[in-house]
Short mmCIF file of C-alpha atoms and ligand atoms in Angstrom, two decimals:
data_model
loop_
_atom_site.label_atom_id
_atom_site.label_comp_id
_atom_site.label_asym_id
_atom_site.label_seq_id
_atom_site.Cartn_x
_atom_site.Cartn_y
_atom_site.Cartn_z
CA LYS A 1 -4.25 -16.48 -53.89
CA ALA A 2 -7.30 -18.73 -54.30
CA THR A 3 -5.87 -21.57 -52.24
CA ALA A 4 -4.61 -19.28 -49.49
CA LEU A 5 -8.10 -17.83 -49.21
CA GLU A 6 -9.84 -21.22 -49.21
CA GLU A 7 -7.41 -22.42 -46.61
CA PHE A 8 -8.12 -19.35 -44.52
CA GLN A 9 -11.88 -19.80 -44.72
CA ASP A 10 -11.50 -23.41 -43.58
CA LEU A 11 -9.83 -22.37 -40.33
CA LYS A 12 -13.17 -21.35 -38.76
CA PHE A 13 -11.95 -20.45 -35.31
CA GLY A 14 -8.97 -18.38 -34.20
CA LEU A 15 -7.44 -16.40 -31.36
CA PHE A 16 -6.90 -12.65 -31.58
CA ILE A 17 -4.52 -11.08 -29.07
CA HIS A 18 -4.37 -7.39 -28.15
CA TRP A 19 -1.35 -6.84 -26.00
CA GLY A 20 0.89 -3.88 -25.38
CA LEU A 21 1.76 -1.10 -22.95
CA TYR A 22 -1.93 -0.26 -22.51
CA ALA A 23 -2.26 -3.47 -20.46
CA ILE A 24 -0.39 -1.67 -17.65
CA PRO A 25 -3.02 1.04 -16.96
CA GLY A 26 -5.72 -1.51 -17.88
CA GLY A 27 -8.33 1.19 -18.58
CA ILE A 28 -7.55 3.49 -15.63
CA TRP A 29 -5.37 6.63 -15.81
CA GLU A 30 -4.57 8.75 -12.76
CA GLY A 31 -7.48 7.20 -10.91
CA LYS A 32 -9.99 7.83 -13.68
CA LYS A 33 -11.82 5.17 -15.66
CA MET A 34 -11.93 5.62 -19.41
CA GLU A 35 -15.69 6.23 -19.40
CA GLU A 36 -15.12 9.26 -17.18
CA MET A 37 -12.66 10.75 -19.68
CA GLY A 38 -14.29 10.21 -23.06
CA SER A 39 -14.57 7.63 -25.80
CA PRO A 40 -13.97 5.04 -27.08
CA SER A 41 -13.82 2.98 -23.92
CA VAL A 42 -11.65 0.13 -25.21
CA ALA A 43 -8.51 -0.11 -23.08
CA GLU A 44 -5.98 0.03 -25.95
CA TRP A 45 -7.20 3.57 -26.73
CA ILE A 46 -6.28 5.00 -23.31
CA GLN A 47 -3.48 7.20 -24.64
CA LEU A 48 -5.94 9.08 -26.83
CA VAL A 49 -8.79 9.14 -24.33
CA ALA A 50 -6.64 10.38 -21.42
CA LYS A 51 -4.58 12.62 -23.76
CA ILE A 52 -1.33 11.16 -22.47
CA SER A 53 1.74 12.85 -23.95
CA ARG A 54 4.03 10.73 -26.10
CA LYS A 55 6.84 11.12 -23.58
CA GLN A 56 4.73 10.11 -20.62
CA TYR A 57 3.23 7.14 -22.44
CA ALA A 58 6.67 5.94 -23.51
CA LYS A 59 7.61 5.69 -19.82
CA LEU A 60 5.23 2.76 -19.52
CA ALA A 61 7.81 0.77 -21.47
CA ASP A 62 10.20 1.01 -18.48
CA GLU A 63 7.64 -0.95 -16.47
CA PHE A 64 6.76 -3.53 -19.09
CA ASN A 65 8.14 -6.79 -17.74
CA PRO A 66 5.59 -9.62 -18.12
CA SER A 67 7.30 -12.20 -15.95
CA THR A 68 4.64 -14.90 -16.33
CA PHE A 69 4.28 -14.59 -20.11
CA ASP A 70 4.41 -17.93 -21.90
CA ALA A 71 3.55 -18.02 -25.61
CA ASN A 72 3.40 -21.84 -25.52
CA ALA A 73 0.78 -21.81 -22.78
CA ILE A 74 -1.37 -19.36 -24.75
CA ALA A 75 -0.95 -21.34 -27.98
CA LYS A 76 -1.88 -24.54 -26.14
CA MET A 77 -4.95 -22.85 -24.68
CA ALA A 78 -6.01 -21.90 -28.23
CA LYS A 79 -5.30 -25.35 -29.60
CA ASP A 80 -7.28 -27.05 -26.83
CA ALA A 81 -10.20 -24.72 -27.52
CA GLY A 82 -10.34 -25.98 -31.13
CA MET A 83 -8.75 -22.88 -32.62
CA LYS A 84 -6.64 -23.09 -35.76
CA TYR A 85 -4.84 -19.73 -35.87
CA ILE A 86 -3.50 -16.84 -33.83
CA VAL A 87 -3.21 -13.16 -34.80
CA ILE A 88 -1.40 -10.83 -32.41
CA THR A 89 -0.88 -7.05 -32.33
CA ALA A 90 2.68 -6.54 -33.60
CA LYS A 91 2.04 -2.80 -33.26
CA HIS A 92 -1.18 -1.09 -32.25
CA HIS A 93 -2.15 2.59 -32.51
CA ASP A 94 0.21 3.59 -29.67
CA GLY A 95 3.17 2.81 -31.92
CA PHE A 96 4.90 0.36 -29.54
CA ALA A 97 6.18 -2.73 -31.37
CA LEU A 98 6.17 -6.18 -29.75
CA PHE A 99 9.16 -7.22 -31.87
CA LYS A 100 12.75 -6.06 -32.21
CA SER A 101 12.84 -3.32 -34.79
CA LYS A 102 15.64 -1.36 -36.41
CA ALA A 103 13.11 1.10 -37.80
CA SER A 104 12.02 2.32 -34.36
CA PRO A 105 13.59 1.98 -30.90
CA PHE A 106 10.09 2.10 -29.39
CA ASN A 107 9.86 -1.68 -29.23
CA VAL A 108 9.78 -4.36 -26.56
CA VAL A 109 13.39 -5.47 -26.98
CA ASP A 110 15.05 -2.04 -27.05
CA ALA A 111 12.74 -0.01 -24.82
CA SER A 112 11.57 -2.40 -22.09
CA PRO A 113 13.37 -4.37 -19.40
CA PHE A 114 11.63 -7.51 -20.70
CA ASN A 115 14.09 -7.71 -23.59
CA ARG A 116 12.32 -10.62 -25.33
CA ASP A 117 10.79 -10.62 -28.80
CA ILE A 118 7.13 -11.44 -28.24
CA ILE A 119 6.28 -11.86 -31.93
CA ALA A 120 9.19 -14.28 -32.36
CA GLU A 121 7.96 -16.30 -29.39
CA PHE A 122 4.43 -16.51 -30.78
CA ASN A 123 5.78 -17.45 -34.19
CA GLN A 124 7.62 -20.37 -32.56
CA ALA A 125 4.69 -21.38 -30.36
CA CYS A 126 2.31 -21.47 -33.33
CA ARG A 127 4.71 -23.67 -35.24
CA LYS A 128 5.03 -25.98 -32.25
CA PHE A 129 1.27 -26.40 -31.85
CA GLY A 130 0.44 -26.51 -35.56
CA LEU A 131 -1.43 -23.22 -35.59
CA ARG A 132 -1.40 -20.70 -38.42
CA PHE A 133 0.14 -17.35 -37.55
CA GLY A 134 -0.75 -13.76 -38.37
CA VAL A 135 -0.05 -10.25 -37.14
CA TYR A 136 -2.11 -7.14 -36.58
CA TYR A 137 -0.28 -4.01 -37.68
CA SER A 138 -1.62 -0.46 -37.30
CA HIS A 139 -0.23 0.89 -40.58
CA ASN A 140 -1.98 4.26 -40.50
CA ILE A 141 -2.61 5.36 -36.92
CA ASP A 142 0.54 5.77 -34.84
CA TRP A 143 0.25 8.13 -31.89
CA ALA A 144 4.00 8.09 -31.29
CA ASP A 145 5.20 8.82 -34.80
CA GLY A 146 2.72 9.83 -37.37
CA ALA A 147 -0.94 9.79 -38.26
CA ASP A 148 -1.60 13.22 -36.81
CA ALA A 149 0.59 14.65 -39.54
CA GLN A 150 -1.53 12.99 -42.20
CA TYR A 151 -4.56 14.50 -40.53
CA LYS A 152 -3.06 18.00 -40.65
CA GLU A 153 -2.08 17.67 -44.30
CA THR A 154 -5.47 16.37 -45.31
CA LYS A 155 -7.26 18.98 -43.23
CA THR A 156 -5.40 21.85 -44.88
CA MET A 157 -6.33 20.47 -48.28
CA ASN A 158 -9.95 19.81 -47.37
CA ASP A 159 -10.37 23.21 -45.67
CA ARG A 160 -9.29 24.79 -48.92
CA GLU A 161 -11.91 22.78 -50.79
CA GLY A 162 -14.55 23.32 -48.13
CA LYS A 163 -14.71 19.61 -47.20
CA ARG A 164 -14.85 18.16 -43.70
CA THR A 165 -12.03 15.99 -42.39
CA ASP A 166 -12.64 13.12 -40.04
CA ALA A 167 -10.07 13.43 -37.26
CA PHE A 168 -11.07 10.18 -35.60
CA GLY A 169 -8.01 8.48 -34.16
CA ALA A 170 -5.57 11.29 -34.91
CA ASN A 171 -3.15 12.44 -32.21
CA LEU A 172 -4.27 16.04 -31.74
CA TRP A 173 -3.12 16.42 -28.11
CA ASP A 174 0.63 15.92 -28.59
CA PRO A 175 1.28 15.53 -32.30
CA SER A 176 4.50 14.10 -33.63
CA PRO A 177 6.55 16.55 -35.71
CA ASN A 178 6.95 13.89 -38.43
CA SER A 179 5.29 14.23 -41.78
CA PHE A 180 3.01 11.36 -42.65
CA GLN A 181 5.25 10.55 -45.60
CA SER A 182 8.30 10.19 -43.37
CA TYR A 183 6.32 7.99 -40.99
CA LEU A 184 5.40 5.72 -43.91
CA ASP A 185 8.92 5.70 -45.35
CA ASN A 186 10.83 5.30 -42.09
CA LYS A 187 8.61 3.33 -39.73
CA SER A 188 5.41 1.83 -41.01
CA VAL A 189 6.53 0.26 -44.30
CA PRO A 190 9.99 -0.74 -42.94
CA GLN A 191 8.41 -2.46 -39.91
CA VAL A 192 6.07 -4.46 -42.12
CA LYS A 193 9.13 -5.53 -44.10
CA GLU A 194 11.00 -6.45 -40.92
CA LEU A 195 8.13 -8.65 -39.80
CA LEU A 196 7.83 -10.44 -43.13
CA TYR A 197 11.54 -11.02 -43.72
CA GLN A 198 12.01 -12.33 -40.21
CA PHE A 199 8.86 -14.37 -39.72
CA LYS A 200 8.28 -16.49 -42.79
CA ASP A 201 5.37 -18.27 -41.09
CA ILE A 202 3.16 -15.17 -41.16
CA ARG A 203 0.06 -15.92 -43.26
CA TYR A 204 -2.27 -13.08 -42.37
CA ILE A 205 -1.78 -9.38 -41.97
CA TRP A 206 -4.48 -7.59 -40.13
CA PHE A 207 -4.08 -3.96 -41.09
CA ASP A 208 -6.57 -1.71 -39.32
CA MET A 209 -8.13 1.76 -39.30
CA PRO A 210 -6.98 3.10 -42.69
CA GLY A 211 -8.67 6.42 -41.96
CA LEU A 212 -7.61 9.04 -44.47
CA MET A 213 -5.18 6.79 -46.35
CA LYS A 214 -5.01 7.40 -50.06
CA PRO A 215 -5.37 4.50 -52.53
CA GLU A 216 -1.70 4.68 -53.49
CA GLN A 217 -0.75 4.46 -49.82
CA SER A 218 -2.88 1.38 -49.18
CA PHE A 219 -1.52 -0.11 -52.37
CA ARG A 220 2.03 0.46 -51.22
CA PHE A 221 1.36 -1.81 -48.24
CA TYR A 222 -0.35 -4.39 -50.39
CA LYS A 223 2.55 -4.48 -52.82
CA THR A 224 5.13 -4.57 -50.03
CA VAL A 225 3.50 -7.64 -48.55
CA TYR A 226 2.82 -9.38 -51.83
CA ASP A 227 6.36 -8.86 -53.15
CA ILE A 228 7.90 -10.41 -50.05
CA ASN A 229 5.44 -13.24 -49.49
CA PRO A 230 2.60 -13.78 -52.00
CA LYS A 231 1.07 -16.46 -49.76
CA ILE A 232 -0.01 -13.85 -47.24
CA ILE A 233 -3.58 -12.62 -47.29
CA ILE A 234 -4.59 -9.19 -46.08
CA SER A 235 -7.56 -7.84 -44.12
CA GLU A 236 -9.87 -5.36 -45.81
CA ARG A 237 -8.88 -2.74 -43.27
CA ILE A 238 -5.79 -2.07 -45.36
CA GLY A 239 -8.22 0.49 -46.82
CA ASN A 240 -9.54 1.50 -50.24
CA GLN A 241 -11.13 -1.91 -50.91
CA MET A 242 -7.77 -3.59 -51.38
CA GLY A 243 -8.10 -6.38 -48.84
CA ASP A 244 -8.35 -10.09 -49.59
CA TYR A 245 -10.88 -10.90 -46.90
CA ALA A 246 -13.70 -8.97 -45.27
CA ILE A 247 -14.18 -7.94 -41.64
CA PRO A 248 -17.88 -7.21 -41.29
CA GLY A 249 -17.33 -5.16 -38.11
CA ASP A 250 -16.50 -6.04 -34.53
CA ASN A 251 -18.91 -8.57 -33.04
CA LYS A 252 -20.94 -8.46 -36.27
CA ILE A 253 -22.19 -11.02 -38.78
CA PRO A 254 -22.70 -9.98 -42.42
CA THR A 255 -26.28 -9.32 -43.42
CA LYS A 256 -25.90 -8.30 -47.07
CA LYS A 257 -25.48 -10.84 -49.84
CA GLU A 258 -22.50 -9.07 -51.38
CA GLN A 259 -20.64 -9.32 -48.06
CA TYR A 260 -20.43 -13.07 -48.61
CA ALA A 261 -18.63 -12.69 -51.94
CA ILE A 262 -15.15 -12.83 -50.43
CA PRO A 263 -13.94 -14.80 -47.40
CA TRP A 264 -14.80 -13.11 -44.16
CA GLU A 265 -13.96 -13.11 -40.50
CA THR A 266 -15.88 -11.76 -37.54
CA VAL A 267 -13.76 -10.59 -34.66
CA GLY A 268 -15.23 -10.68 -31.19
CA THR A 269 -14.48 -9.92 -27.59
CA PHE A 270 -15.03 -11.85 -24.34
CA ASN A 271 -16.01 -8.64 -22.55
CA ASN A 272 -16.20 -5.14 -24.08
CA SER A 273 -12.55 -4.36 -24.65
CA TRP A 274 -9.74 -5.66 -26.86
CA GLY A 275 -6.86 -4.69 -24.63
CA TYR A 276 -6.86 -5.75 -20.97
CA LYS A 277 -9.36 -3.70 -18.96
CA SER A 278 -9.07 -4.35 -15.26
CA TYR A 279 -12.64 -3.43 -14.29
CA ASP A 280 -14.59 -4.84 -17.24
CA GLN A 281 -16.30 -7.90 -15.80
CA ASP A 282 -19.07 -7.96 -18.39
CA TRP A 283 -18.09 -11.39 -19.71
CA LYS A 284 -20.08 -13.20 -22.36
CA SER A 285 -21.28 -16.58 -21.15
CA LYS A 286 -19.96 -19.74 -22.76
CA GLU A 287 -23.42 -20.26 -24.29
CA GLU A 288 -23.29 -16.84 -25.92
CA LEU A 289 -19.79 -17.46 -27.25
CA LEU A 290 -20.89 -20.83 -28.67
CA TYR A 291 -23.88 -19.13 -30.26
CA TRP A 292 -21.55 -16.67 -32.04
CA LEU A 293 -19.21 -19.42 -33.16
CA LEU A 294 -22.01 -21.59 -34.60
CA GLU A 295 -23.85 -18.67 -36.16
CA ILE A 296 -20.70 -17.43 -37.89
CA VAL A 297 -19.31 -20.79 -38.95
CA SER A 298 -22.67 -22.01 -40.24
CA LYS A 299 -22.77 -18.95 -42.52
CA GLY A 300 -19.30 -19.68 -43.85
CA GLY A 301 -17.21 -17.24 -41.84
CA ASN A 302 -14.32 -17.42 -39.42
CA TYR A 303 -14.65 -16.37 -35.80
CA MET A 304 -11.57 -14.78 -34.26
CA LEU A 305 -12.07 -14.32 -30.57
CA ASN A 306 -9.89 -11.82 -28.73
CA ILE A 307 -7.99 -11.96 -25.47
CA GLY A 308 -6.26 -9.07 -23.72
CA PRO A 309 -3.54 -10.50 -21.48
CA ARG A 310 -2.63 -8.62 -18.33
CA ALA A 311 0.61 -6.64 -18.09
CA ASP A 312 2.27 -9.60 -16.35
CA GLY A 313 1.41 -11.90 -19.26
CA SER A 314 -1.36 -13.81 -17.51
CA VAL A 315 -4.78 -14.39 -19.07
CA PRO A 316 -8.00 -13.55 -17.16
CA GLU A 317 -9.57 -16.66 -15.62
CA MET A 318 -12.98 -16.16 -17.29
CA VAL A 319 -11.26 -16.35 -20.67
CA ILE A 320 -9.46 -19.57 -19.74
CA ASN A 321 -12.65 -21.16 -18.40
CA ASN A 322 -14.78 -20.18 -21.36
CA LEU A 323 -12.22 -21.39 -23.86
CA GLN A 324 -12.03 -24.72 -22.05
CA SER A 325 -15.82 -25.07 -22.20
CA ILE A 326 -15.87 -24.33 -25.93
CA GLY A 327 -13.09 -26.84 -26.49
CA LYS A 328 -15.01 -29.53 -24.64
CA TRP A 329 -18.20 -28.78 -26.52
CA LEU A 330 -16.40 -29.02 -29.85
CA GLN A 331 -14.76 -32.29 -28.90
CA VAL A 332 -18.12 -33.88 -28.18
CA ASN A 333 -20.13 -32.32 -30.99
CA GLN A 334 -17.82 -31.66 -33.89
CA GLU A 335 -17.87 -33.98 -36.86
CA ALA A 336 -14.45 -35.07 -38.10
C1 JFZ B 401 -10.20 -1.14 -34.34
C2 JFZ B 401 -9.17 -0.61 -33.34
O1 JFZ B 401 -9.23 0.78 -33.27
C3 JFZ B 401 -9.40 -1.25 -32.00
O2 JFZ B 401 -8.49 -0.77 -31.05
C4 JFZ B 401 -9.26 -2.76 -32.14
O3 JFZ B 401 -7.95 -3.08 -32.54
C5 JFZ B 401 -10.28 -3.26 -33.15
C6 JFZ B 401 -10.15 -4.73 -33.43
O4 JFZ B 401 -10.16 -2.56 -34.40
O5 JFZ B 401 -11.47 -0.64 -33.99
C7 JFZ B 401 -12.51 -0.78 -34.87
C8 JFZ B 401 -12.36 -0.67 -36.22
C9 JFZ B 401 -13.46 -0.84 -37.07
C10 JFZ B 401 -14.72 -1.12 -36.54
C11 JFZ B 401 -14.87 -1.22 -35.17
C12 JFZ B 401 -13.76 -1.05 -34.34
N1 JFZ B 401 -15.81 -1.32 -37.39
O6 JFZ B 401 -15.71 -1.17 -38.62
O7 JFZ B 401 -16.91 -1.71 -36.93
#
């Protein structure tokens, strides 16, 4: 994997995309802003924060029809900004897949009127613009089909042993009846396989929030990926120290020497949310974004900057403007 990792660390600048059904409420549920309901306040967590039932949340899919979505336009925007790769949420914690899936009907092709495979379109667009391609996949948390069960199982065990269980991220308001094992066997692992068999261009898998995952469970994902495509490298959030590259924390730069031992990537936001949040106008200035980019790259890392497209597929204007400014700056100042 040495070359894949070197190649990754040479990319320097990439685009992260958080997109899904949560773009429809955009941080507001039944007139309430997320901050009025609880935490965290990032828009892609609205199902948990507003305690939306699985059935009610799934209805958002009926409305998901991003008429102005254009993967080529987004890829071109990234390319013009000097970015070298794109990673998009193939499935976030809400369990809704942005690709056609046999493992779960809760996906953009089968459950929404949009009826287009968004991951396939990004795969194509990246190829067209010479960008590397990766996917985010929430392998552990799935509010529609699973992680709550893992929480219950672990809690029972830990209660017996007098240990505390961290419930962070578990669906405790409307838990799925599935066991965690069946979620792994029938949705999570099969969907990772579907992605990898279908999209041979995928180079990075950004697993996230491993939570209570056991080492053998993280390893199952690692092995699944490696067996299908050994060129792919995996984020450390696969859990249990099994990742190929480090994520020092959102909007963070490593401070400890040992954190520089493996390739690393800082992920950052334009405002304070990953998914589209209609009322978050707290945009970083282009100077601040450039500061992050230079600070990270000069220390040897990659900077993956996130956009949250709106439900109609459009990208907020501040994002477009700031990316254009960065692109111009790089054109003038970057050495060959
Ligand atoms: C996770 C997700 O829960 C979130 O929705 C988003 O996708 C983000 C990129 O990743 O949130 C985290 C996970 C880990 C840290 C911070 C936010 N961390 O270690 O600092």
